Amino acid sequence: MASPSPELLFFALGALLLLTVLAGNLSSRFGLPALIGFLALGMVAGSDGPGGIAFENYGAAQAVGVACLVFILFSGGLDTDWSMVRGVIRPAFVLATVGVAISAAVVSVAAVLLLDFTPLQGFLLGAVIASTDAAAVFAIMRSHGLPLDNRACGLIELESGSNDPMAIFLVGAGILLITAPAAGVSGLVPSFFVQMGVGAAVGWAVGMGLPALLRHVRLQVGSLALVVSVGAALLGYGLAGIAGGNGFLAAYIAGIVAGNQDFPGKRSISLFQDGAAWLAQVVMFLTLGLLVFPAQLPAVAGPGLAITAVLMLIARPLSVFVSLAPFRDFHWREKLFISWAGLRGAVPIVLATFPIVAGIQGAQTIFNIVFFVVVVSSVIQGPTIGLAARLLGITGALPAPGRDGAQSPG
């Protein structure tokens, strides 16, 4: 069979991208997150759908997902106002670490009790699905016009951009326990803190370096600043990985540090990176949608609904209330909103490819369940975040509770 010509491949790729954007726009008109449209078109174009595109390369999909997440996180950091999130650094860090671990533990127990998973399979499923997704959170918060100067919204954004290291650590620990039980995970604990520290340091350095470079180097063509910004995002991720840090955290912090400084071409770079982030979302969700076989999803509908309910109604709220317990200035209404706004998206699906690439038994079932959970939770939570914000009073600043439990004025 002759290989398709480059012209045909480019035509198909261009048509897919345009159709994906239209599908995302159509889903948004019905109040659904755009990612639903992106994923749906990927499934339609896949081998189980009319498109008939045979794509089962989980390694390639994983690489595409990682590359796309780098630009999504970098762009999200550029758009994050440091003055709005500075006051929630500590609670965001606790929620991005302890909160992820609590969510993973609750889902793990539920998988063992409800799905008859082995403890290690349950742990792996919990680890994969535990973290919130930056792409989904950034898109939903902005599409609903939620006030990012509200500390609850700022906390949600900061948490979603910084909780990937904990999720990756847990997934890596789960895979190690399954593939090499004698190795143990004690050595991974210090590695986690090294990844966080190195990732943050590299991100800060790149974030400081980008504005300094653009201020001191006179570019003959102004548009080259856009190329420099792409290089900064890739440099942050790559350098952190080489140094033993977490590249996702580095890319996000680099965006935050750079975005809160003044430098030539800042507005153009911000607009360009916003477009790049949307393109990354389209490509990532389309690729992940191609991996899914719709015919396999009915078999995991029951388990998927069970895990979705546990995640939305037990795991996420418990992780939020426990993690934020030391921070008494957070009102219970803010905690409820933060619980409901813990959106899942591409990150869990990308992480679900890791067990498949590692050859873990039952990994395909875990992938299908994770995909089902992401779709169902997005359909339920995404359209209702604005309503939840209004009902809980998150559209304005909430007064801090007084010592006696009543709200203090001002």
Short mmCIF file of C-alpha atoms in Angstrom, two decimals, residues 47-399:
data_model
loop_
_atom_site.label_atom_id
_atom_site.label_comp_id
_atom_site.label_asym_id
_atom_site.label_seq_id
_atom_site.Cartn_x
_atom_site.Cartn_y
_atom_site.Cartn_z
CA SER A 47 -9.93 3.84 14.23
CA ASP A 48 -13.29 3.16 15.93
CA GLY A 49 -14.94 6.15 14.26
CA PRO A 50 -15.76 7.15 10.69
CA GLY A 51 -12.30 8.71 10.27
CA GLY A 52 -10.62 5.34 10.58
CA ILE A 53 -7.25 6.81 11.60
CA ALA A 54 -5.33 3.98 13.25
CA PHE A 55 -3.26 5.45 16.06
CA GLU A 56 -2.14 3.38 19.02
CA ASN A 57 1.30 4.83 19.69
CA TYR A 58 1.02 5.68 23.39
CA GLY A 59 4.67 6.70 23.55
CA ALA A 60 4.21 9.29 20.81
CA ALA A 61 0.98 10.53 22.41
CA GLN A 62 2.81 10.87 25.72
CA ALA A 63 5.56 12.94 24.05
CA VAL A 64 2.97 15.17 22.34
CA GLY A 65 1.11 15.62 25.63
CA VAL A 66 4.27 16.60 27.51
CA ALA A 67 5.31 19.14 24.85
CA CYS A 68 1.84 20.68 24.76
CA LEU A 69 1.64 20.91 28.56
CA VAL A 70 4.89 22.89 28.62
CA PHE A 71 3.39 25.68 26.51
CA ILE A 72 0.04 25.57 28.34
CA LEU A 73 1.77 25.98 31.70
CA PHE A 74 4.14 28.68 30.43
CA SER A 75 1.24 30.66 28.96
CA GLY A 76 -0.82 30.19 32.12
CA GLY A 77 2.10 31.52 34.16
CA LEU A 78 2.43 34.58 31.90
CA ASP A 79 -1.22 35.43 32.53
CA THR A 80 -0.98 34.94 36.31
CA ASP A 81 -0.87 38.20 38.26
CA TRP A 82 1.63 37.65 41.07
CA SER A 83 -0.03 40.24 43.28
CA MET A 84 -3.24 38.18 43.15
CA VAL A 85 -1.70 34.84 44.08
CA ARG A 86 1.15 35.89 46.37
CA GLY A 87 -1.05 35.53 49.44
CA VAL A 88 -2.07 31.94 48.64
CA ILE A 89 1.36 30.39 47.99
CA ARG A 90 1.42 28.33 51.17
CA PRO A 91 -2.11 26.91 50.95
CA ALA A 92 -1.62 26.24 47.23
CA PHE A 93 1.59 24.32 47.95
CA VAL A 94 -0.11 22.22 50.64
CA LEU A 95 -3.06 21.50 48.37
CA ALA A 96 -0.73 20.66 45.46
CA THR A 97 1.16 18.11 47.58
CA VAL A 98 -0.78 16.87 50.59
CA GLY A 99 -4.10 17.39 48.81
CA VAL A 100 -3.00 15.32 45.80
CA ALA A 101 -1.80 12.55 48.11
CA ILE A 102 -5.15 12.51 49.97
CA SER A 103 -7.13 12.37 46.72
CA ALA A 104 -4.94 9.54 45.47
CA ALA A 105 -5.38 7.59 48.71
CA VAL A 106 -9.18 7.92 48.73
CA VAL A 107 -9.49 6.87 45.07
CA SER A 108 -7.08 3.98 45.72
CA VAL A 109 -9.25 2.60 48.51
CA ALA A 110 -12.39 3.07 46.40
CA ALA A 111 -10.81 1.20 43.47
CA VAL A 112 -9.95 -1.74 45.73
CA LEU A 113 -13.37 -1.86 47.39
CA LEU A 114 -15.60 -1.03 44.42
CA LEU A 115 -13.68 -2.27 41.38
CA ASP A 116 -11.89 -5.27 42.85
CA PHE A 117 -8.52 -3.80 41.90
CA THR A 118 -5.36 -5.02 43.61
CA PRO A 119 -3.94 -2.48 46.10
CA LEU A 120 -1.14 -1.52 43.71
CA GLN A 121 -3.52 -1.16 40.75
CA GLY A 122 -5.78 0.97 42.92
CA PHE A 123 -2.83 3.09 44.01
CA LEU A 124 -1.80 3.62 40.38
CA LEU A 125 -5.32 4.65 39.37
CA GLY A 126 -5.53 7.04 42.32
CA ALA A 127 -2.15 8.57 41.50
CA VAL A 128 -3.05 9.10 37.84
CA ILE A 129 -6.37 10.81 38.53
CA ALA A 130 -5.36 12.78 41.66
CA SER A 131 -4.08 16.03 40.16
CA THR A 132 -6.16 18.83 38.70
CA ASP A 133 -5.41 19.99 35.17
CA ALA A 134 -3.91 23.40 34.42
CA ALA A 135 -5.23 23.54 30.85
CA ALA A 136 -8.79 22.82 31.93
CA VAL A 137 -8.65 25.19 34.91
CA PHE A 138 -7.12 28.11 32.98
CA ALA A 139 -9.65 27.76 30.14
CA ILE A 140 -12.72 27.33 32.35
CA MET A 141 -11.86 30.14 34.78
CA ARG A 142 -11.38 32.58 31.93
CA SER A 143 -14.38 31.43 29.91
CA HIS A 144 -16.67 31.95 32.91
CA GLY A 145 -15.15 35.37 33.58
CA LEU A 146 -14.43 34.49 37.21
CA PRO A 147 -12.62 37.18 39.21
CA LEU A 148 -8.99 36.11 39.32
CA ASP A 149 -8.36 38.70 42.06
CA ASN A 150 -10.45 36.50 44.33
CA ARG A 151 -8.10 34.42 46.46
CA ALA A 152 -10.08 31.20 45.90
CA CYS A 153 -9.72 31.55 42.13
CA GLY A 154 -6.06 32.47 42.49
CA LEU A 155 -5.49 29.44 44.70
CA ILE A 156 -7.16 27.12 42.18
CA GLU A 157 -4.99 28.41 39.33
CA LEU A 158 -1.77 28.27 41.33
CA GLU A 159 -2.55 24.77 42.58
CA SER A 160 -3.39 23.44 39.12
CA GLY A 161 -0.13 24.73 37.71
CA SER A 162 2.03 23.30 40.49
CA ASN A 163 0.52 19.92 41.43
CA ASP A 164 1.98 17.93 38.53
CA PRO A 165 5.24 17.08 40.38
CA MET A 166 3.34 15.30 43.16
CA ALA A 167 1.19 13.38 40.68
CA ILE A 168 4.23 12.36 38.63
CA PHE A 169 6.00 11.25 41.80
CA LEU A 170 3.05 9.08 42.85
CA VAL A 171 2.65 7.56 39.39
CA GLY A 172 6.37 6.81 39.27
CA ALA A 173 6.20 5.24 42.73
CA GLY A 174 3.25 3.09 41.68
CA ILE A 175 4.97 1.86 38.53
CA LEU A 176 8.17 1.14 40.49
CA LEU A 177 6.30 -0.84 43.14
CA ILE A 178 4.65 -2.95 40.44
CA THR A 179 7.64 -3.50 38.16
CA ALA A 180 10.38 -3.72 40.83
CA PRO A 181 8.80 -4.50 44.22
CA ALA A 182 12.18 -5.03 45.88
CA ALA A 183 13.42 -1.56 44.95
CA GLY A 184 11.23 0.31 47.44
CA VAL A 185 10.21 3.95 47.20
CA SER A 186 12.16 5.46 50.10
CA GLY A 187 14.69 6.89 47.66
CA LEU A 188 11.93 8.66 45.73
CA VAL A 189 10.93 10.86 48.68
CA PRO A 190 14.09 13.01 48.71
CA SER A 191 13.98 12.93 44.91
CA PHE A 192 10.56 14.59 45.02
CA PHE A 193 11.85 17.54 47.06
CA VAL A 194 14.87 17.83 44.76
CA GLN A 195 12.56 17.94 41.76
CA MET A 196 10.44 20.66 43.36
CA GLY A 197 13.42 22.76 44.46
CA VAL A 198 15.40 22.46 41.24
CA GLY A 199 12.31 23.01 39.10
CA ALA A 200 11.42 26.17 41.02
CA ALA A 201 15.00 27.48 40.86
CA VAL A 202 15.34 26.86 37.12
CA GLY A 203 11.92 28.39 36.48
CA TRP A 204 12.87 31.51 38.42
CA ALA A 205 16.18 31.82 36.56
CA VAL A 206 14.57 31.45 33.12
CA GLY A 207 11.76 33.79 34.10
CA MET A 208 14.27 36.45 35.11
CA GLY A 209 16.47 35.81 32.08
CA LEU A 210 13.77 36.23 29.41
CA PRO A 211 12.90 39.88 30.23
CA ALA A 212 16.57 40.73 30.82
CA LEU A 213 17.51 39.33 27.42
CA LEU A 214 14.76 41.23 25.62
CA ARG A 215 15.65 44.45 27.44
CA HIS A 216 19.37 44.31 26.58
CA VAL A 217 19.40 42.69 23.13
CA ARG A 218 18.09 44.81 20.29
CA LEU A 219 16.31 42.42 17.98
CA GLN A 220 16.42 43.48 14.33
CA VAL A 221 12.98 41.96 13.83
CA GLY A 222 10.49 42.51 16.64
CA SER A 223 8.72 39.24 15.97
CA LEU A 224 11.87 37.37 16.98
CA ALA A 225 10.80 38.08 20.56
CA LEU A 226 8.11 35.45 20.01
CA VAL A 227 10.79 32.94 19.06
CA VAL A 228 12.72 33.88 22.20
CA SER A 229 9.63 33.18 24.31
CA VAL A 230 9.26 29.73 22.74
CA GLY A 231 12.91 29.07 23.47
CA ALA A 232 12.43 30.17 27.09
CA ALA A 233 9.54 27.74 27.64
CA LEU A 234 11.50 24.83 26.16
CA LEU A 235 14.69 25.84 27.95
CA GLY A 236 12.94 25.92 31.32
CA TYR A 237 11.48 22.46 30.90
CA GLY A 238 14.60 20.92 29.40
CA LEU A 239 17.14 22.48 31.76
CA ALA A 240 15.10 21.49 34.81
CA GLY A 241 14.89 17.91 33.56
CA ILE A 242 18.65 17.75 32.92
CA ALA A 243 19.36 19.12 36.40
CA GLY A 244 17.02 16.60 38.04
CA GLY A 245 14.13 18.99 38.56
CA ASN A 246 10.53 19.00 37.40
CA GLY A 247 10.20 20.63 34.01
CA PHE A 248 6.48 21.33 34.28
CA LEU A 249 6.98 23.33 37.46
CA ALA A 250 9.90 25.17 35.86
CA ALA A 251 7.84 26.15 32.81
CA TYR A 252 4.99 27.43 34.97
CA ILE A 253 7.21 29.43 37.34
CA ALA A 254 9.20 30.83 34.41
CA GLY A 255 5.93 32.15 32.98
CA ILE A 256 4.88 33.69 36.30
CA VAL A 257 8.25 35.38 36.92
CA ALA A 258 8.53 36.71 33.36
CA GLY A 259 4.89 37.74 33.15
CA ASN A 260 5.16 39.97 36.20
CA GLN A 261 7.97 42.10 34.77
CA ASP A 262 8.02 44.81 32.15
CA PHE A 263 10.01 44.17 28.97
CA PRO A 264 9.81 44.99 25.25
CA GLY A 265 7.20 43.02 23.33
CA LYS A 266 5.48 41.73 26.46
CA ARG A 267 1.94 42.15 25.11
CA SER A 268 2.81 40.52 21.79
CA ILE A 269 4.47 37.60 23.56
CA SER A 270 1.49 37.16 25.86
CA LEU A 271 -0.94 37.10 22.94
CA PHE A 272 1.29 34.75 20.96
CA GLN A 273 1.72 32.35 23.88
CA ASP A 274 -2.02 32.41 24.50
CA GLY A 275 -2.56 31.32 20.91
CA ALA A 276 0.18 28.70 21.24
CA ALA A 277 -1.50 27.37 24.39
CA TRP A 278 -4.81 27.00 22.56
CA LEU A 279 -3.08 25.25 19.68
CA ALA A 280 -1.38 22.97 22.21
CA GLN A 281 -4.74 22.14 23.77
CA VAL A 282 -6.24 21.33 20.38
CA VAL A 283 -3.33 19.10 19.36
CA MET A 284 -3.10 17.41 22.74
CA PHE A 285 -6.77 16.59 23.16
CA LEU A 286 -7.10 15.56 19.52
CA THR A 287 -4.14 13.19 19.91
CA LEU A 288 -5.50 11.75 23.16
CA GLY A 289 -8.92 11.34 21.57
CA LEU A 290 -7.37 9.30 18.76
CA LEU A 291 -6.04 6.85 21.36
CA VAL A 292 -9.48 6.04 22.68
CA PHE A 293 -11.60 3.21 21.34
CA PRO A 294 -15.22 4.25 21.98
CA ALA A 295 -16.31 0.60 21.76
CA GLN A 296 -14.30 -0.09 24.93
CA LEU A 297 -15.87 2.70 27.01
CA PRO A 298 -19.25 1.04 27.81
CA ALA A 299 -17.35 -1.72 29.61
CA VAL A 300 -15.88 0.85 32.03
CA ALA A 301 -19.00 3.01 32.38
CA GLY A 302 -19.94 1.52 35.76
CA PRO A 303 -16.43 1.71 37.24
CA GLY A 304 -15.95 5.14 35.67
CA LEU A 305 -19.13 6.55 37.21
CA ALA A 306 -18.20 5.09 40.59
CA ILE A 307 -14.72 6.63 40.56
CA THR A 308 -16.11 9.95 39.27
CA ALA A 309 -18.56 10.10 42.17
CA VAL A 310 -15.87 9.24 44.70
CA LEU A 311 -13.48 11.79 43.23
CA MET A 312 -15.98 14.67 43.00
CA LEU A 313 -17.95 14.09 46.21
CA ILE A 314 -15.41 12.56 48.61
CA ALA A 315 -11.76 12.64 47.53
CA ARG A 316 -11.51 16.23 46.29
CA PRO A 317 -13.59 17.84 49.09
CA LEU A 318 -11.74 15.84 51.76
CA SER A 319 -8.36 16.83 50.31
CA VAL A 320 -9.36 20.50 50.21
CA PHE A 321 -10.83 20.70 53.72
CA VAL A 322 -7.93 18.79 55.28
CA SER A 323 -5.23 20.69 53.37
CA LEU A 324 -6.74 24.10 54.13
CA ALA A 325 -7.57 23.32 57.78
CA PRO A 326 -4.41 25.11 59.04
CA PHE A 327 -5.38 28.23 57.08
CA ARG A 328 -8.32 29.41 59.14
CA ASP A 329 -8.96 32.53 57.10
CA PHE A 330 -10.49 30.41 54.33
CA HIS A 331 -14.27 30.38 54.61
CA TRP A 332 -16.16 27.10 54.21
CA ARG A 333 -17.82 28.50 51.09
CA GLU A 334 -14.43 29.10 49.51
CA LYS A 335 -13.41 25.54 50.36
CA LEU A 336 -16.56 24.18 48.75
CA PHE A 337 -15.91 26.17 45.60
CA ILE A 338 -12.27 25.05 45.47
CA SER A 339 -13.51 21.48 45.88
CA TRP A 340 -15.95 21.78 42.98
CA ALA A 341 -13.46 23.57 40.72
CA GLY A 342 -10.88 20.77 40.86
CA LEU A 343 -11.17 19.99 37.15
CA ARG A 344 -9.52 17.01 35.52
CA GLY A 345 -8.32 17.18 31.94
CA ALA A 346 -5.34 16.26 29.81
CA VAL A 347 -2.83 15.70 32.64
CA PRO A 348 -4.53 12.57 34.04
CA ILE A 349 -4.97 11.18 30.51
CA VAL A 350 -1.31 11.83 29.68
CA LEU A 351 -0.27 10.24 32.99
CA ALA A 352 -2.50 7.26 32.17
CA THR A 353 -0.25 6.51 29.19
CA PHE A 354 2.73 5.94 31.53
CA PRO A 355 1.53 2.54 32.83
CA ILE A 356 0.77 1.42 29.26
CA VAL A 357 4.23 2.41 28.05
CA ALA A 358 5.70 0.63 31.11
CA GLY A 359 3.76 -2.55 30.23
CA ILE A 360 1.73 -2.69 33.47
CA GLN A 361 -0.97 -5.35 33.57
CA GLY A 362 -4.44 -3.79 33.44
CA ALA A 363 -3.03 -0.45 32.21
CA GLN A 364 -5.50 -0.24 29.31
CA THR A 365 -8.42 -0.55 31.73
CA ILE A 366 -6.92 2.21 33.90
CA PHE A 367 -6.53 4.41 30.81
CA ASN A 368 -10.16 3.87 29.75
CA ILE A 369 -11.45 4.57 33.28
CA VAL A 370 -9.38 7.75 33.54
CA PHE A 371 -10.63 8.95 30.15
CA PHE A 372 -14.23 8.24 31.20
CA VAL A 373 -13.75 10.08 34.52
CA VAL A 374 -12.24 13.13 32.79
CA VAL A 375 -15.11 13.37 30.31
CA VAL A 376 -17.90 12.86 32.86
CA SER A 377 -16.43 15.21 35.47
CA SER A 378 -15.82 17.87 32.80
CA VAL A 379 -19.40 17.60 31.56
CA ILE A 380 -20.75 17.95 35.11
CA GLN A 381 -18.34 20.40 36.73
CA GLY A 382 -17.26 22.57 33.81
CA PRO A 383 -20.65 24.12 32.96
CA THR A 384 -21.59 24.56 36.62
CA ILE A 385 -18.50 26.36 37.93
CA GLY A 386 -20.01 29.79 37.24
CA LEU A 387 -23.23 28.80 39.00
CA ALA A 388 -21.27 27.41 41.95
CA ALA A 389 -19.30 30.66 42.19
CA ARG A 390 -22.49 32.72 42.30
CA LEU A 391 -24.23 30.46 44.81
CA LEU A 392 -21.22 30.43 47.11
CA GLY A 393 -20.46 34.12 46.75
CA ILE A 394 -17.11 33.70 44.99
CA THR A 395 -17.88 36.44 42.46
CA GLY A 396 -16.76 38.94 45.10
CA ALA A 397 -14.31 38.98 47.96
CA LEU A 398 -15.43 36.93 50.95
CA PRO A 399 -14.89 38.37 54.42
#
